[in-house]
GROMACS .gro file of C-alpha atoms in nm:
model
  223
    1UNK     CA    1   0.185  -3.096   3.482
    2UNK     CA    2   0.095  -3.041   3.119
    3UNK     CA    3  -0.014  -3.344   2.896
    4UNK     CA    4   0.308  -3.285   2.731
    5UNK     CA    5   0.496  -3.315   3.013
    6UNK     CA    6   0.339  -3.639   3.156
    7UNK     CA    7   0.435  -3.766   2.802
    8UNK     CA    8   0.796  -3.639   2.795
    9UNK     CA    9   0.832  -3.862   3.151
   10UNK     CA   10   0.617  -4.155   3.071
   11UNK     CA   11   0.910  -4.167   2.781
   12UNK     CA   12   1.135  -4.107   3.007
   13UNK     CA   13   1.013  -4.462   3.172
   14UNK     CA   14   0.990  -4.668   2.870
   15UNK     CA   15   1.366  -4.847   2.975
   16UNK     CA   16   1.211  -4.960   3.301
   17UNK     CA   17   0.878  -5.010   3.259
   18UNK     CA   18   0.620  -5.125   3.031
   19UNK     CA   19   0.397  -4.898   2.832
   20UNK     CA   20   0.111  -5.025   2.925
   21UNK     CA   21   0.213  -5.072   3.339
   22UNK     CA   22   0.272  -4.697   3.329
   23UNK     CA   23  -0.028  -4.543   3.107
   24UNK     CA   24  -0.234  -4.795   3.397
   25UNK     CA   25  -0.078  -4.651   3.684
   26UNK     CA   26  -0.080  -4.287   3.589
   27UNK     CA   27  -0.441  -4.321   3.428
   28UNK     CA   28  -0.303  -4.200   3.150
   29UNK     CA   29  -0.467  -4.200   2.774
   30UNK     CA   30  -0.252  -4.434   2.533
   31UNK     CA   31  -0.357  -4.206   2.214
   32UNK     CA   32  -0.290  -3.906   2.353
   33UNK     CA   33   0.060  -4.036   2.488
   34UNK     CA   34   0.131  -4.165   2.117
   35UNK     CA   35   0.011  -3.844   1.995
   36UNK     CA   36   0.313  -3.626   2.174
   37UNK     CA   37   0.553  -3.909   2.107
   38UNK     CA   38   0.522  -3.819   1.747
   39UNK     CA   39   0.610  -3.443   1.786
   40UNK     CA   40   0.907  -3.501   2.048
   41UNK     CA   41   1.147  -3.507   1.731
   42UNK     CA   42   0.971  -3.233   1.578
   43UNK     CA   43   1.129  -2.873   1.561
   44UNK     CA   44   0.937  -2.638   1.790
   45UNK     CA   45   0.723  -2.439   1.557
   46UNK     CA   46   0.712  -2.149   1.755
   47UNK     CA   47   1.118  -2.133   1.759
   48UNK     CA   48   1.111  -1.838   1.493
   49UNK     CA   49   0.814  -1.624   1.658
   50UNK     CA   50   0.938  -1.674   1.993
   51UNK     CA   51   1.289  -1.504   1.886
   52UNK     CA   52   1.120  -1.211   1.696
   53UNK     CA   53   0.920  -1.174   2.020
   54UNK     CA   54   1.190  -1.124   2.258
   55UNK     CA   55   1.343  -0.902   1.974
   56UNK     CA   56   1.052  -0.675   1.981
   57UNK     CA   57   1.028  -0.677   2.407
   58UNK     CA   58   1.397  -0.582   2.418
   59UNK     CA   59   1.308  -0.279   2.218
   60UNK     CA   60   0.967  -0.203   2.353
   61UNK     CA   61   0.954  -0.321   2.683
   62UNK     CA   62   0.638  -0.166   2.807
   63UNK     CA   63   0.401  -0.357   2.468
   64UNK     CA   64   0.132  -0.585   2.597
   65UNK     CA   65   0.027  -0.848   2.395
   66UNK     CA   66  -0.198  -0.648   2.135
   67UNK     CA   67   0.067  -0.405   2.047
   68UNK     CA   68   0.366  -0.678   2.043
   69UNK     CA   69   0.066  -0.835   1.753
   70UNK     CA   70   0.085  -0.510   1.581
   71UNK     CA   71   0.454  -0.520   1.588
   72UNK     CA   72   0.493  -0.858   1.486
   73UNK     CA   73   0.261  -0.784   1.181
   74UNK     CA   74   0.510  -0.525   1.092
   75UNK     CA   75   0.795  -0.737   1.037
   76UNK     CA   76   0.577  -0.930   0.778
   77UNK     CA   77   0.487  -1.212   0.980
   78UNK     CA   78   0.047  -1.338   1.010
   79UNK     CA   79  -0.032  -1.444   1.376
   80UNK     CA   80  -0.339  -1.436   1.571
   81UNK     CA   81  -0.334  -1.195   1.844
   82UNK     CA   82  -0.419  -1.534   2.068
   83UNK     CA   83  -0.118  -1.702   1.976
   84UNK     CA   84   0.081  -1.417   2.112
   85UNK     CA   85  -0.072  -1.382   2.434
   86UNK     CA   86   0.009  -1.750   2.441
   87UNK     CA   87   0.384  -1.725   2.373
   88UNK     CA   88   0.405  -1.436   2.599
   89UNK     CA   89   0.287  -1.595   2.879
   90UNK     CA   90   0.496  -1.890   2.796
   91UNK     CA   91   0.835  -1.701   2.804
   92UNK     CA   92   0.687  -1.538   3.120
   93UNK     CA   93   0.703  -1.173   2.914
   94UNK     CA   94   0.519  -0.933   3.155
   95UNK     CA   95   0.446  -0.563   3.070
   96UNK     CA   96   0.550  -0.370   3.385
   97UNK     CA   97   0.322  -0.058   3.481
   98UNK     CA   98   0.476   0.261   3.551
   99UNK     CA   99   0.416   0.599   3.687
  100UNK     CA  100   0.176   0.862   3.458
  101UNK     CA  101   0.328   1.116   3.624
  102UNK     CA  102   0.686   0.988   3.453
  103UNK     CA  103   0.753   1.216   3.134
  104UNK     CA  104   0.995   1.026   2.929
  105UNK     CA  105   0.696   0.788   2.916
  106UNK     CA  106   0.344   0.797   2.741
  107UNK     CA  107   0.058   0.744   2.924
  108UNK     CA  108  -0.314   0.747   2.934
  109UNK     CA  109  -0.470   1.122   2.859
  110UNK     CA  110  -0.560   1.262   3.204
  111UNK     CA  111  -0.708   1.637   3.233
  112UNK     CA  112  -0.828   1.630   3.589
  113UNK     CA  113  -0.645   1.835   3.839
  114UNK     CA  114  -0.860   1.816   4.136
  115UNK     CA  115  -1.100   2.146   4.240
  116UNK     CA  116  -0.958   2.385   3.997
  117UNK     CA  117  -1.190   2.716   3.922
  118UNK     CA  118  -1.585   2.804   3.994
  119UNK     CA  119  -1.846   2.526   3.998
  120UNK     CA  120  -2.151   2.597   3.898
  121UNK     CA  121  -2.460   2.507   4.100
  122UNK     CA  122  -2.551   2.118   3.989
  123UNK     CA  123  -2.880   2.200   3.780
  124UNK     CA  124  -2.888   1.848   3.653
  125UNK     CA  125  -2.879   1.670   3.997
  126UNK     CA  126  -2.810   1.313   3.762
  127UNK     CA  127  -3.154   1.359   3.611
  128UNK     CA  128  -2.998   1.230   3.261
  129UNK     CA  129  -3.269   1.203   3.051
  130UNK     CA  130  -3.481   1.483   2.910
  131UNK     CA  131  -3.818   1.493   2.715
  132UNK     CA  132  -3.711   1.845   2.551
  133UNK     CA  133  -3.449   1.895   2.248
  134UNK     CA  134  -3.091   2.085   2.312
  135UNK     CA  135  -3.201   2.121   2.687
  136UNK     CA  136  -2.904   1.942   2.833
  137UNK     CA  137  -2.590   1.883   2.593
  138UNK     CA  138  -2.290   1.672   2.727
  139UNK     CA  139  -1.918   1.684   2.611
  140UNK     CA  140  -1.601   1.497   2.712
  141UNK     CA  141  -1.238   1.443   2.549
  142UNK     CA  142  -1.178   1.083   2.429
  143UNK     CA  143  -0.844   0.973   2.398
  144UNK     CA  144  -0.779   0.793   2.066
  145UNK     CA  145  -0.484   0.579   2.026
  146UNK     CA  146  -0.345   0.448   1.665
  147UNK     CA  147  -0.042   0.286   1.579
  148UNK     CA  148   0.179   0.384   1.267
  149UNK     CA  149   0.337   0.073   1.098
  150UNK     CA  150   0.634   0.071   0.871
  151UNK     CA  151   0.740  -0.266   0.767
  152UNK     CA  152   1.030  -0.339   0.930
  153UNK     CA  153   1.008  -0.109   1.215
  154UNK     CA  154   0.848  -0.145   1.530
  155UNK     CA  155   0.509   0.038   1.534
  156UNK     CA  156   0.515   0.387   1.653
  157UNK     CA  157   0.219   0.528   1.878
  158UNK     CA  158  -0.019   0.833   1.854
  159UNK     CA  159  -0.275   1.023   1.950
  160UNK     CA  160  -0.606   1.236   1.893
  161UNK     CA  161  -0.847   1.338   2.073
  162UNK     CA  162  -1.184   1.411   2.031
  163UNK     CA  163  -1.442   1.630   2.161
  164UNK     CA  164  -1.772   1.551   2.128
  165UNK     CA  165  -2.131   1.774   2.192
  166UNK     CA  166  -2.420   1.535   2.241
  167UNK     CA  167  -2.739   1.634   2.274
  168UNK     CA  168  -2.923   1.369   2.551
  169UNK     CA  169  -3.260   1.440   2.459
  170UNK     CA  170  -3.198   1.208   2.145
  171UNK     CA  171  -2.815   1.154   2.165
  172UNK     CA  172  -2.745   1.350   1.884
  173UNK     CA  173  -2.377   1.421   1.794
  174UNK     CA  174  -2.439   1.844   1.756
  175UNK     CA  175  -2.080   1.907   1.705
  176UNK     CA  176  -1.710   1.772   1.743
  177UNK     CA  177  -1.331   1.843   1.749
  178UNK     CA  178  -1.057   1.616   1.647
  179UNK     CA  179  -0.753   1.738   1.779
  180UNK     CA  180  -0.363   1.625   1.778
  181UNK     CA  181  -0.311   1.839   2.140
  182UNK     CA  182  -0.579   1.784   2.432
  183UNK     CA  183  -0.674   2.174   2.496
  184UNK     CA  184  -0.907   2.413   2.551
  185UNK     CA  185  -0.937   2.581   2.160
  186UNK     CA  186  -1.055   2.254   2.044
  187UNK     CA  187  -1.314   2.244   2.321
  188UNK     CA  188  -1.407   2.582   2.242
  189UNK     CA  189  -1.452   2.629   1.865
  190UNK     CA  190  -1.676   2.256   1.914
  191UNK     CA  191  -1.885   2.495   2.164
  192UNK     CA  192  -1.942   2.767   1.957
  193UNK     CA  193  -2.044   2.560   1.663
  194UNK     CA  194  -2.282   2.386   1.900
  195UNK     CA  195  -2.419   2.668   2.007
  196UNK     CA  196  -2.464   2.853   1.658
  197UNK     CA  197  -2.638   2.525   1.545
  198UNK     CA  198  -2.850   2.596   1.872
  199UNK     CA  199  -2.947   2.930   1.786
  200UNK     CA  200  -3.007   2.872   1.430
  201UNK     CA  201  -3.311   2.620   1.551
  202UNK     CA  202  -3.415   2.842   1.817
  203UNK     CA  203  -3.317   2.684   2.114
  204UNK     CA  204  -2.969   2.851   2.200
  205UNK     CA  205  -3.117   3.116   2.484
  206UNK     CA  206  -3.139   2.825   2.777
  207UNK     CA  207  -2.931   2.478   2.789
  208UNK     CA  208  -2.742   2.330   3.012
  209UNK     CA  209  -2.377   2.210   2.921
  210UNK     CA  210  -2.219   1.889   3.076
  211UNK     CA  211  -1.841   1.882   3.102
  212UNK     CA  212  -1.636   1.586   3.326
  213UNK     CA  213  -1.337   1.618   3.397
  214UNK     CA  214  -1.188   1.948   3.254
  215UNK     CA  215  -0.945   2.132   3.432
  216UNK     CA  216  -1.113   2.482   3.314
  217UNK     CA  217  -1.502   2.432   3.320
  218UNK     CA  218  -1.582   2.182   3.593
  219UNK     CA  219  -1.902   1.956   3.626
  220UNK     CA  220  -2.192   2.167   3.458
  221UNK     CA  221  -2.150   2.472   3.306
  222UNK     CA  222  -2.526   2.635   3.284
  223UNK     CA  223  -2.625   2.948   2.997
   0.00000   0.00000   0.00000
């Protein structure tokens, strides 16, 4: 039982027994009983956010707590992203999980397909580090998630994504692509600006390129 609940019965008491018989037998504190006796009459505080809450979960069902603090932001309203998670659990609001494979629902960015294509022989067998510039150059898409918020509308959610050509002799950011649609063009045009950069300092004519998870180009990709 919560401290306010041990109050709320100790009160509950009062007609039978005396105060101080029942803060002795339960080894209760006498202040901190007083101190919930005071706010028994009191309005719950949270009465307001509570019913914009379960507003927002009717119409969003699938927001965790960070995006129902978004949300709640929209509609005007300062609260701490804590305070939320609090109520939430409270009125026992639960984001339920679904499938990634169900369309009429977003879900996390996901480009591998399994053993799709021609790998290359593994040249880098996970020796990541390198003592020589533009020898071995890594890429990968990053999903980047952003929320579009309209004052009195629940917060609408987007995308970009964003390939990146890093150079692990330094980690050097060579080139990048920042994309709306996860494909291959962005991939590609970041790739040939890489590798014109490369060529321009005279080290384009042997690298090795590091690529997880692409459906097209798997695992290492050697010039």
């Amino acid at each position: 039982m919560t401290k306010r609940e041990i109050a709320q019965f100790i009160l509950g008491l009062r007609d039978q027994f005396a105060l101080a018989d029942i803060l002795r037998a339960l080894k209760f504190p006498k202040a901190t009983y007083m101190y919930w006796q005071k706010r028994f009459n009191l309005g719950d505080p949270d009465k307001e956010l509570e019913d914009q809450i379960l507003l927002i979960h009717r119409q969003n069902p699938d927001y965790g707590y960070r995006r129902m603090t978004i949300a709640v932001r929209g509609y005007g309203i300062l609260v701490n992203k804590k305070r939320i998670q609090r109520l939430m659990r409270k009125m026992g609001i639960h984001v339920k999980g679904y499938s990634t494979h169900v369309s009429e629902y977003r879900s996390t960015y996901h480009s591998y397909e399994g053993k799709v294509g021609f790998i290359c022989k593994n040249r880098l067998r996970r020796r990541f580090q390198t003592p020589v510039c533009h020898q071995k150059i890594t890429t990968d898409t990053t999903e980047l998630v952003y929320f579009d918020l309209c004052i009195g509308e629940p917060a609408t959610v987007h995308s970009l994504y964003l390939d990146v050509f890093l150079d692990m002799y330094n980690s050097e950011i060579i080139s990048y692509r920042l994309s709306s649609v996860p494909n291959e063009q962005a991939i590609l045009e970041g790739l040939d600006e890489a590798f014109g950069l490369l060529m321009i300092a005279g080290t384009g004519e042997r690298f090795i390129l590091i690529r997880v998870g692409d459906t097209n180009q798997r695992t290492i990709i050697a010039s």
